[in-house]
């Protein structure tokens, strides 16, 4: 794992590369990257919106509203952009927080009335005014983001109270960002102090340790109040509010029969990195506490207490806590717990997207396919697919200097594509700019739903052609960002929404024409043709004019762009494009042939991969699998043919398995592994 200095160096390079490829200011890139990470770990919600407002003595760059906990967060930053980690001084922090407080105070007094209605800052100031007016605030968090390092006493500043609203002050520095990077699950650590009687279930020889306990409703409310969505970062569901029958039942039980909650409710399943048990046998501390199943129960109890003002002190919730000894096994363990748990509401298959074969396919193509050399260079490079932020840096962690240099040359920073960016560009091209405008997490969920459904129908859907086309859509996205930033009509607001709607409009245009955009042309040159740039200039200007003039009843442009009606109105734009380059588009039949051919190649590749994999498995493991299934311990019994092939492989009667035998053996191995059989 990289040190904080190595992480800082890579982090700065990420910002410089991102700023250059997207025509952003470096400080703007820093702010966006950090906020995306904070959303992913639950420090900010999906309601987060960037919005810059700077005047003398006032400074704010974005805001977030947790509508369940009634917490407003207003953001500022101190970006040093220095090769050496700088120290954030007390004076700098006080200045940043004072400017945030001034912005909040003026917003509550009607600052929005002095602003241009089409600006992002107008929406921020207006919403803050309304939150206060409607008494929808319990707490205001002033948050400063920095690539520097703050001393501990500055990280934990005392809170204040103003008109019954609590003010909290928080610094997110390079150490905190490094902690996010260090956790493979990207979960911010939630350490909780408790005093819970518990029953230890299994012995120390198990790969995980389990405890049964009961947690009080008041304590659960307190934990959720302190940690919020960070508790559920690894969870597969979000709170559905009191809409379904189950949730109404939870509320009714809390209100009328709290003593029966333990009997009626399935309780909570949680995981931890480690626990401390006192001499009295009680749990005293739970490190990296994560609720895997039971997020709905937790949120229901919290909402009953904070929103409905119900007494939850008599509510007792059973909790099953598992401590996973090997952190590298945590993701798989959590996924299996969530999948097999007796859940209260249906969970879609896409909720397990982190384990989807999509990622394996994308990673394989990322490692194998070279991008064409461009600009007279003989150097060929890869587009690096990063499933988890930090994977790019981890890949270099143990390389010698010469090897590291070679790795960076073959995988340049500007060609790193993470799953969040990919999902955003794919959803744009799938013509849902309204979803993209709701934020990265909503885009990711939508993409996960659609890709999961696609793979259920066709497991060969993610081909080499798909990989190249997806990368071209990333290139298109970055090009549109640059076009808009440099446009004479652009005044600095709603760029992200304009980009999303521009790309979606282009996609809709090609779909209606019966043609396909020629992504091969983009792939071969690794850039957007000039004729397409001219098209995008026309589209983007009209899109901007359209989305910044919302329909009646939608004064808030940010909210308007999240509405499907906005997309309907943008599709009404009628443009003429003179002298289109015929190379830009290809016939649909030609594209379908490319896809079919690519699937054929993938079938061959998968057969070869299965044969190679099977030959790497030891006879000892094949014997272990044969004994397992022969004794009918498997969740799914094998057919006589499958068992026969497994028996021959285990006894050494098959020296070189055929493609068909390899496929059968691979399926058997994968099935047993998923059932928990201990094989390498």
XYZ file of C-alpha atoms in Angstrom:
680
model
C 0.000 0.000 0.000
C 1.326 3.429 -0.921
C 2.591 5.802 1.758
C 0.852 9.146 2.276
C 3.678 10.878 0.359
C 3.282 8.506 -2.598
C -0.478 8.915 -2.460
C -0.130 12.714 -2.393
C 2.137 12.653 -5.451
C -0.263 10.414 -7.381
C -3.243 12.448 -6.212
C -1.718 15.662 -7.588
C -0.936 13.947 -10.883
C -4.562 12.806 -11.087
C -5.711 16.394 -10.627
C -3.290 17.791 -13.200
C -4.260 15.112 -15.730
C -7.987 15.569 -15.087
C -7.734 19.355 -15.354
C -5.807 19.159 -18.618
C -8.022 16.549 -20.291
C -11.245 18.346 -19.302
C -10.087 21.989 -19.592
C -10.698 22.659 -15.910
C -8.855 24.854 -13.450
C -6.700 22.665 -11.195
C -8.525 23.841 -8.078
C -11.853 22.992 -9.708
C -10.624 19.502 -10.589
C -9.370 19.018 -7.011
C -12.739 20.039 -5.593
C -14.717 17.743 -7.928
C -12.504 14.693 -7.325
C -12.618 15.054 -3.535
C -16.383 15.610 -3.478
C -16.948 12.482 -5.589
C -14.939 10.489 -3.054
C -16.892 11.991 -0.154
C -20.183 11.065 -1.835
C -18.927 7.518 -2.394
C -18.077 7.012 1.288
C -21.230 8.660 2.620
C -19.764 11.933 3.920
C -21.918 13.721 1.342
C -25.241 12.529 -0.071
C -26.449 12.208 -3.650
C -27.969 15.684 -3.237
C -24.507 17.286 -3.378
C -24.219 20.114 -5.926
C -21.189 22.224 -6.918
C -21.889 25.968 -6.906
C -19.246 28.680 -6.743
C -19.836 32.017 -5.029
C -16.912 34.315 -4.151
C -17.179 37.888 -2.889
C -15.159 39.895 -0.407
C -15.347 38.011 2.897
C -17.568 35.292 1.381
C -16.545 31.983 -0.147
C -18.508 28.798 -0.981
C -17.980 26.172 -3.669
C -20.870 23.781 -3.173
C -23.476 22.408 -0.803
C -25.239 19.216 0.220
C -28.499 18.528 2.043
C -29.159 15.277 3.915
C -32.951 15.391 3.865
C -33.318 12.466 6.286
C -31.026 13.834 8.996
C -31.805 17.497 8.116
C -28.107 18.340 7.795
C -26.860 21.095 5.472
C -23.194 20.981 4.424
C -21.536 24.010 2.813
C -18.113 23.470 1.246
C -14.953 25.468 0.798
C -11.398 24.430 -0.091
C -7.722 25.254 0.346
C -5.784 23.766 -2.573
C -2.016 24.200 -2.151
C -0.977 22.322 -5.311
C 2.506 21.787 -3.885
C 4.785 18.799 -4.406
C 5.395 18.748 -0.638
C 2.478 18.260 1.754
C 1.767 21.662 3.265
C 0.443 22.316 6.757
C -2.934 24.009 7.033
C -2.533 26.791 9.603
C -5.031 27.920 12.198
C -5.334 31.295 10.463
C -6.131 29.711 7.084
C -8.783 27.458 8.596
C -10.425 30.274 10.540
C -10.550 32.427 7.397
C -12.173 29.669 5.358
C -14.765 28.875 8.028
C -15.589 32.546 8.633
C -16.245 33.032 4.924
C -18.531 29.993 4.917
C -20.445 31.250 7.948
C -20.873 34.672 6.324
C -22.245 33.028 3.176
C -24.701 30.981 5.246
C -25.842 34.006 7.254
C -26.396 36.150 4.163
C -28.189 33.264 2.415
C -30.647 33.005 5.313
C -31.291 36.740 4.888
C -32.204 36.404 1.189
C -28.879 36.661 -0.646
C -30.426 34.854 -3.627
C -32.437 37.991 -4.460
C -29.183 39.726 -5.454
C -28.044 36.909 -7.769
C -28.574 36.003 -11.398
C -31.297 33.339 -11.499
C -29.420 31.279 -14.078
C -26.373 30.821 -11.818
C -25.643 27.700 -9.774
C -24.988 29.903 -6.722
C -28.565 31.211 -6.961
C -29.918 27.684 -6.431
C -27.577 27.173 -3.477
C -28.503 30.434 -1.731
C -32.215 30.031 -2.505
C -32.380 26.488 -1.122
C -30.540 27.481 2.073
C -33.032 30.295 2.559
C -35.935 27.848 2.139
C -34.430 25.220 4.489
C -34.288 27.818 7.255
C -37.680 29.336 6.446
C -39.370 25.914 6.598
C -37.412 24.909 9.736
C -35.826 21.953 7.924
C -32.377 22.251 9.509
C -31.096 20.415 12.585
C -27.434 20.987 11.838
C -25.134 22.949 9.505
C -21.698 21.520 8.691
C -19.025 23.850 7.381
C -16.468 21.717 5.560
C -13.046 22.701 4.220
C -11.286 20.391 1.746
C -7.510 20.534 1.385
C -4.549 18.702 -0.128
C -2.583 19.877 2.900
C -2.387 18.395 6.376
C -4.188 19.746 9.407
C -3.031 19.105 12.970
C -5.373 17.010 15.108
C -6.548 19.915 17.295
C -7.677 21.741 14.141
C -9.467 18.649 12.824
C -11.731 18.520 15.875
C -13.018 22.068 16.285
C -15.734 22.757 18.882
C -19.284 23.117 17.603
C -21.453 26.235 17.980
C -25.184 26.871 18.198
C -27.148 29.561 16.392
C -30.929 29.869 16.763
C -31.254 26.219 17.894
C -29.231 25.054 14.877
C -25.953 23.325 15.615
C -22.864 24.422 13.654
C -20.139 21.824 13.067
C -16.716 22.505 11.564
C -14.806 19.858 9.689
C -11.545 19.669 7.746
C -11.021 16.947 5.131
C -7.267 16.815 4.587
C -4.776 14.626 2.732
C -4.623 12.124 5.614
C -8.376 11.571 5.453
C -8.233 11.153 1.669
C -5.366 8.691 2.105
C -7.516 6.685 4.536
C -10.261 6.479 1.919
C -7.726 5.238 -0.622
C -6.335 2.633 1.801
C -9.719 0.980 2.226
C -10.397 -1.289 -0.763
C -14.127 -0.908 -0.208
C -13.764 2.894 -0.141
C -15.656 2.896 3.137
C -14.791 5.652 5.557
C -14.045 4.048 8.906
C -16.907 4.204 11.427
C -15.541 3.306 14.873
C -18.176 3.170 17.600
C -17.975 2.930 21.390
C -20.622 0.628 22.889
C -21.400 -1.499 25.939
C -23.378 -4.417 24.569
C -23.844 -7.874 26.104
C -22.998 -10.467 23.478
C -22.886 -14.167 22.725
C -19.792 -15.404 20.900
C -20.825 -17.939 18.262
C -17.744 -19.645 16.825
C -14.139 -20.294 17.768
C -10.925 -18.590 16.701
C -10.226 -21.126 13.919
C -12.956 -19.719 11.682
C -12.183 -17.231 8.915
C -14.597 -14.853 10.622
C -15.803 -14.337 14.185
C -19.513 -13.896 14.941
C -21.341 -12.282 17.840
C -25.044 -12.013 18.666
C -26.200 -8.963 20.567
C -29.125 -6.603 21.116
C -28.883 -2.882 20.443
C -31.203 -0.252 21.911
C -33.196 2.110 19.664
C -31.726 5.238 21.260
C -28.171 3.982 20.715
C -28.921 3.121 17.088
C -30.296 6.635 16.542
C -27.173 8.135 18.116
C -24.848 6.027 15.927
C -26.731 6.969 12.760
C -26.796 10.634 13.808
C -22.994 10.593 14.114
C -22.105 8.546 11.029
C -25.049 8.718 8.599
C -24.688 6.979 5.244
C -21.112 5.911 6.029
C -22.698 3.036 7.958
C -24.347 1.775 4.770
C -21.594 2.392 2.199
C -21.250 -1.352 1.646
C -24.962 -2.004 1.944
C -26.976 -3.128 -1.082
C -30.073 -1.045 -0.384
C -31.046 2.521 0.421
C -33.864 3.556 2.686
C -37.209 3.467 0.886
C -39.042 5.711 3.405
C -42.437 4.693 4.807
C -43.978 3.783 1.455
C -44.029 -0.015 1.315
C -46.104 -2.222 3.637
C -43.016 -3.376 5.487
C -41.921 0.160 6.332
C -45.409 1.129 7.507
C -45.335 -1.965 9.687
C -42.018 -0.885 11.195
C -43.408 2.544 12.051
C -46.609 1.114 13.532
C -44.653 -1.333 15.694
C -42.365 1.445 16.981
C -45.340 3.695 17.785
C -47.829 1.245 19.266
C -45.939 -1.912 20.298
C -42.247 -1.050 20.737
C -41.753 -3.995 23.118
C -42.656 -6.336 20.211
C -40.082 -4.907 17.781
C -37.498 -7.571 18.657
C -40.003 -10.338 17.891
C -41.342 -8.847 14.665
C -38.160 -7.557 13.042
C -35.321 -9.538 11.439
C -32.772 -7.179 12.967
C -29.400 -6.052 11.670
C -26.489 -7.875 10.059
C -23.229 -5.976 10.415
C -19.512 -6.436 9.832
C -16.426 -5.061 11.509
C -12.689 -4.985 11.034
C -12.141 -5.841 14.715
C -13.856 -5.621 18.108
C -12.813 -5.077 21.701
C -14.477 -7.231 24.386
C -14.312 -6.136 28.031
C -13.636 -8.287 31.080
C -17.404 -8.462 31.648
C -17.829 -10.104 28.232
C -19.514 -7.042 26.713
C -18.608 -5.513 23.347
C -16.826 -2.226 24.073
C -15.599 -1.002 20.695
C -16.442 -1.912 17.092
C -13.912 -0.829 14.472
C -15.135 0.004 10.951
C -18.757 -0.804 11.759
C -20.782 -1.435 8.584
C -24.462 -2.400 8.339
C -24.743 -4.926 5.520
C -28.396 -5.851 5.978
C -30.815 -3.792 8.042
C -30.310 -0.301 6.667
C -34.074 0.028 6.336
C -34.561 -0.933 9.984
C -31.948 1.587 11.130
C -33.347 4.428 9.038
C -36.924 3.612 10.098
C -36.025 3.856 13.794
C -34.102 7.094 13.164
C -36.993 8.637 11.199
C -39.479 7.571 13.881
C -37.427 9.349 16.545
C -36.295 12.470 14.654
C -39.177 13.082 12.239
C -42.199 11.625 14.040
C -40.813 12.344 17.542
C -41.618 8.822 18.742
C -40.017 7.238 21.805
C -37.618 4.478 20.636
C -36.019 3.761 24.012
C -38.088 0.572 24.371
C -37.146 -0.672 20.899
C -34.677 -3.570 20.996
C -32.980 -4.695 17.776
C -31.146 -7.976 17.438
C -27.765 -7.681 15.731
C -25.521 -10.303 14.165
C -21.981 -8.948 13.988
C -19.273 -10.667 11.943
C -15.601 -9.777 12.179
C -13.795 -10.645 8.935
C -10.192 -11.491 9.808
C -8.755 -11.000 6.325
C -9.655 -7.598 4.908
C -9.074 -8.849 1.359
C -12.039 -11.226 1.832
C -14.376 -8.542 3.162
C -16.021 -7.499 -0.117
C -16.853 -11.082 -1.092
C -18.113 -11.896 2.410
C -20.392 -8.853 2.497
C -21.789 -9.625 -0.946
C -22.635 -13.191 0.051
C -24.254 -12.108 3.336
C -26.421 -9.595 1.505
C -27.309 -12.079 -1.239
C -28.356 -14.918 1.064
C -29.974 -12.846 3.824
C -33.727 -13.123 4.304
C -34.374 -9.550 3.171
C -37.514 -7.533 3.821
C -37.678 -5.924 0.374
C -36.640 -7.279 -2.991
C -33.011 -6.593 -3.961
C -32.235 -6.340 -7.662
C -29.395 -8.384 -9.115
C -27.730 -5.136 -10.129
C -27.210 -4.346 -6.454
C -24.367 -6.895 -6.574
C -22.735 -5.138 -9.538
C -19.389 -4.940 -7.730
C -18.997 -8.662 -8.426
C -20.285 -8.490 -11.999
C -18.313 -10.188 -14.786
C -18.539 -6.805 -16.510
C -15.561 -5.585 -14.474
C -13.459 -8.653 -15.277
C -14.141 -8.288 -18.998
C -13.345 -4.580 -18.972
C -10.152 -5.185 -17.019
C -9.058 -7.967 -19.384
C -9.547 -5.748 -22.436
C -7.869 -2.864 -20.630
C -4.759 -4.988 -20.047
C -4.723 -6.572 -23.480
C -5.741 -3.897 -25.981
C -3.272 -1.219 -27.063
C -4.533 2.158 -28.203
C -3.175 3.255 -31.599
C 0.052 5.278 -31.530
C -0.694 8.904 -32.432
C 1.129 12.126 -33.248
C 4.078 10.387 -34.906
C 4.878 8.480 -31.703
C 5.881 4.821 -31.860
C 4.737 4.314 -28.260
C 1.553 2.293 -27.801
C -0.453 2.642 -24.641
C -3.325 1.098 -22.693
C -6.483 2.674 -21.362
C -6.357 1.636 -17.696
C -9.749 0.533 -16.302
C -9.847 1.337 -12.584
C -12.637 -0.478 -10.789
C -11.670 1.055 -7.415
C -10.008 4.453 -7.009
C -6.404 3.764 -6.037
C -6.014 0.643 -8.195
C -3.766 2.528 -10.596
C -1.450 3.554 -7.768
C -1.552 0.088 -6.163
C -0.396 -1.451 -9.443
C 2.837 0.539 -9.117
C 3.374 -0.010 -5.389
C 5.997 -2.754 -5.576
C 7.610 -1.947 -8.912
C 11.265 -1.023 -9.234
C 11.956 2.485 -10.633
C 12.592 1.223 -14.187
C 9.478 -0.984 -14.090
C 7.397 1.871 -12.697
C 8.554 4.169 -15.487
C 7.621 1.557 -18.070
C 4.211 1.040 -16.433
C 3.417 4.777 -16.491
C 4.536 5.059 -20.130
C 2.227 2.195 -21.113
C -0.610 3.405 -18.862
C -0.494 7.225 -18.901
C -2.433 9.024 -16.212
C -4.760 10.735 -18.675
C -5.893 7.313 -19.901
C -7.164 6.071 -16.541
C -10.928 5.482 -16.588
C -12.717 4.565 -13.372
C -16.101 2.860 -13.148
C -17.836 6.077 -12.044
C -16.688 8.061 -15.071
C -17.512 5.146 -17.373
C -21.036 4.809 -15.980
C -21.616 8.549 -16.435
C -20.508 8.602 -20.076
C -22.464 5.423 -20.863
C -25.694 6.749 -19.342
C -25.257 9.956 -21.349
C -24.951 7.958 -24.553
C -27.982 5.897 -23.531
C -29.881 9.194 -23.631
C -30.610 9.756 -19.933
C -29.002 13.151 -19.216
C -31.584 13.746 -16.491
C -30.143 10.777 -14.564
C -26.574 12.015 -15.084
C -27.628 15.422 -13.733
C -28.677 13.725 -10.485
C -25.048 12.866 -9.746
C -22.398 10.187 -10.178
C -24.025 7.679 -7.818
C -27.387 7.815 -9.607
C -25.597 7.361 -12.944
C -23.730 4.374 -11.562
C -26.916 2.741 -10.252
C -28.713 3.257 -13.573
C -25.761 1.862 -15.501
C -25.512 -1.128 -13.136
C -29.218 -1.895 -13.639
C -28.979 -1.779 -17.423
C -25.693 -3.682 -17.770
C -26.901 -6.404 -15.384
C -30.082 -6.797 -17.403
C -28.059 -6.910 -20.627
C -25.684 -9.582 -19.294
C -28.596 -11.694 -18.050
C -29.877 -11.795 -21.627
C -26.478 -12.067 -23.341
C -23.317 -12.986 -21.403
C -21.215 -12.129 -24.467
C -22.356 -8.491 -24.567
C -19.085 -7.004 -23.260
C -16.784 -7.516 -26.224
C -13.630 -5.869 -27.549
C -15.850 -3.702 -29.753
C -17.842 -2.587 -26.711
C -14.645 -1.750 -24.806
C -13.258 0.400 -27.634
C -16.601 2.158 -28.182
C -16.904 2.876 -24.442
C -13.431 4.449 -24.389
C -14.391 6.554 -27.404
C -17.410 7.816 -25.482
C -15.032 8.932 -22.703
C -12.957 10.773 -25.331
C -16.185 12.345 -26.647
C -17.224 13.427 -23.153
C -13.886 15.137 -22.472
C -13.956 16.845 -25.861
C -17.422 18.279 -25.214
C -16.240 19.624 -21.841
C -13.410 21.469 -23.588
C -15.700 22.789 -26.329
C -18.134 24.259 -23.807
C -15.401 25.741 -21.579
C -13.894 27.589 -24.556
C -17.204 28.721 -26.083
C -17.759 32.524 -26.236
C -21.382 32.110 -25.064
C -20.514 30.090 -21.948
C -20.649 32.151 -18.728
C -19.424 29.519 -16.272
C -22.537 27.782 -14.940
C -24.162 24.367 -15.410
C -21.331 22.934 -17.484
C -21.845 19.349 -16.284
C -25.526 19.425 -17.249
C -24.793 21.044 -20.621
C -22.235 18.336 -21.397
C -24.662 15.538 -20.470
C -27.506 16.930 -22.577
C -25.204 17.668 -25.526
C -23.873 14.101 -25.665
C -27.378 12.662 -25.262
C -28.716 14.917 -28.034
C -25.981 13.677 -30.386
C -26.832 10.078 -29.480
C -30.547 10.663 -30.108
C -29.712 12.321 -33.438
C -27.739 9.306 -34.669
C -30.428 6.898 -33.445
C -33.187 8.746 -35.315
C -31.096 8.782 -38.486
C -30.784 4.990 -38.467
C -26.989 5.302 -38.381
C -24.231 4.759 -35.828
C -21.507 7.188 -34.870
C -18.262 5.843 -36.318
C -16.369 5.126 -33.097
C -13.679 3.313 -35.114
C -12.671 6.686 -36.550
C -12.338 8.140 -33.046
C -10.441 5.069 -31.796
C -7.885 5.162 -34.601
C -7.081 8.842 -34.055
C -7.799 8.923 -30.287
C -9.575 12.251 -30.777
C -12.780 13.788 -32.093
C -12.768 14.697 -35.838
C -12.999 18.406 -36.576
C -16.303 17.989 -38.416
C -17.834 16.437 -35.290
C -16.405 19.257 -33.152
C -18.245 21.772 -35.343
C -21.472 19.804 -34.872
C -20.996 19.725 -31.104
C -20.408 23.491 -30.984
C -23.826 24.058 -32.535
C -25.555 21.477 -30.345
C -24.011 22.602 -27.055
C -24.956 26.270 -27.495
C -28.586 25.431 -28.203
C -28.676 22.936 -25.338
C -27.315 25.524 -22.901
C -29.913 28.084 -23.970
C -32.653 25.466 -23.535
C -31.758 24.053 -20.097
C -31.109 27.486 -18.535
C -34.634 28.569 -19.419
C -36.674 26.099 -17.355
C -40.369 25.452 -17.811
C -42.907 27.324 -15.699
C -42.785 26.161 -12.100
C -39.085 25.184 -12.289
C -37.184 28.288 -11.191
C -34.338 26.082 -9.944
C -32.251 25.107 -12.998
C -30.361 22.383 -11.127
C -33.622 20.619 -10.253
C -35.043 21.220 -13.730
C -32.163 19.379 -15.398
C -32.860 16.359 -13.164
C -36.380 16.105 -14.565
C -37.170 13.935 -17.605
C -39.317 16.795 -18.909
C -36.115 18.786 -19.410
C -34.790 16.040 -21.696
C -38.096 16.045 -23.597
C -37.760 19.781 -24.193
C -34.128 19.487 -25.353
C -35.114 16.867 -27.920
C -37.370 19.472 -29.503
C -34.299 21.445 -30.637
C -34.175 21.431 -34.447
C -30.757 21.985 -36.000
C -29.331 21.883 -39.515
C -25.754 20.667 -39.975
C -24.152 21.790 -43.240
C -21.618 19.607 -45.030
C -21.435 16.608 -42.692
C -18.365 14.416 -43.082
C -19.665 11.060 -44.445
C -16.992 9.226 -42.427
C -18.657 10.280 -39.146
C -21.426 7.710 -39.413
C -21.766 4.072 -40.447
C -24.736 1.973 -41.451
C -26.561 0.093 -38.681
C -26.156 -3.245 -40.467
C -22.390 -2.722 -40.607
C -22.294 -2.014 -36.879
C -24.373 -5.086 -36.082
C -21.921 -7.190 -38.106
C -18.999 -5.769 -36.070
C -20.751 -6.686 -32.826
C -21.546 -10.216 -34.022
C -17.977 -10.776 -35.168
C -16.640 -9.497 -31.846
C -18.871 -11.934 -29.939
C -17.536 -14.818 -32.022
C -13.983 -13.889 -31.088
C -14.998 -13.696 -27.420
C -16.446 -17.230 -27.498
C -13.075 -18.544 -28.667
C -11.218 -16.487 -26.065
C -13.460 -17.709 -23.246
C -12.861 -21.323 -24.268
C -9.096 -20.841 -24.207
C -9.287 -18.998 -20.874
C -11.285 -21.845 -19.308
C -8.733 -24.436 -20.468
C -5.826 -22.419 -19.071
C -7.635 -21.903 -15.762
C -8.553 -25.569 -15.323
C -4.964 -26.686 -15.883
C -3.773 -24.375 -13.090
C -6.035 -26.012 -10.470
C -4.236 -28.734 -8.488
C -5.398 -32.355 -8.357
C -5.744 -31.895 -4.591
C -8.393 -29.227 -5.137
C -10.195 -31.259 -7.801
C -10.358 -34.149 -5.296
C -11.702 -31.792 -2.642
C -14.450 -30.631 -5.025
C -15.284 -34.201 -6.019
C -15.666 -35.258 -2.369
C -17.789 -32.195 -1.710
C -20.293 -32.872 -4.486
C -20.188 -36.663 -4.187
C -21.417 -36.341 -0.603
C -24.318 -34.095 -1.737
C -23.121 -31.103 0.231
C -23.526 -28.670 -2.637
C -26.365 -26.209 -2.760
C -26.922 -27.374 -6.319
C -26.396 -31.067 -7.088
C -24.388 -31.821 -10.211
C -25.692 -33.745 -13.186
C -24.267 -37.206 -13.772
C -22.226 -35.835 -16.696
C -20.743 -33.026 -14.595
C -19.921 -35.398 -11.741
C -18.369 -37.839 -14.218
C -16.051 -35.235 -15.721
C -15.116 -34.031 -12.221
C -14.330 -37.589 -11.112
C -12.058 -38.195 -14.119
C -10.242 -34.909 -13.537
C -9.788 -35.650 -9.824
C -8.426 -39.144 -10.505
C -5.952 -37.891 -13.121
C -7.651 -39.651 -16.063
C -7.828 -36.372 -18.037
C -4.405 -35.046 -18.955
C -5.550 -32.266 -21.271
C -9.262 -31.402 -20.946
C -11.175 -30.505 -24.088
C -12.859 -27.139 -24.477
C -16.208 -28.670 -23.451
C -14.693 -30.455 -20.430
C -12.898 -27.263 -19.415
C -16.148 -25.332 -19.534
C -17.872 -27.905 -17.297
C -14.979 -27.998 -14.819
C -14.768 -24.212 -14.700
C -18.512 -23.968 -13.929
C -18.231 -26.617 -11.194
C -15.231 -24.855 -9.637
C -16.939 -21.444 -9.719
C -20.151 -22.836 -8.217
C -18.297 -24.548 -5.366
C -16.257 -21.430 -4.689
C -19.430 -19.344 -4.428
C -20.829 -21.871 -1.922
C -17.820 -21.355 0.308
C -15.698 -24.401 -0.504
C -12.121 -23.658 0.555
C -10.129 -24.052 -2.677
C -7.321 -21.837 -3.969
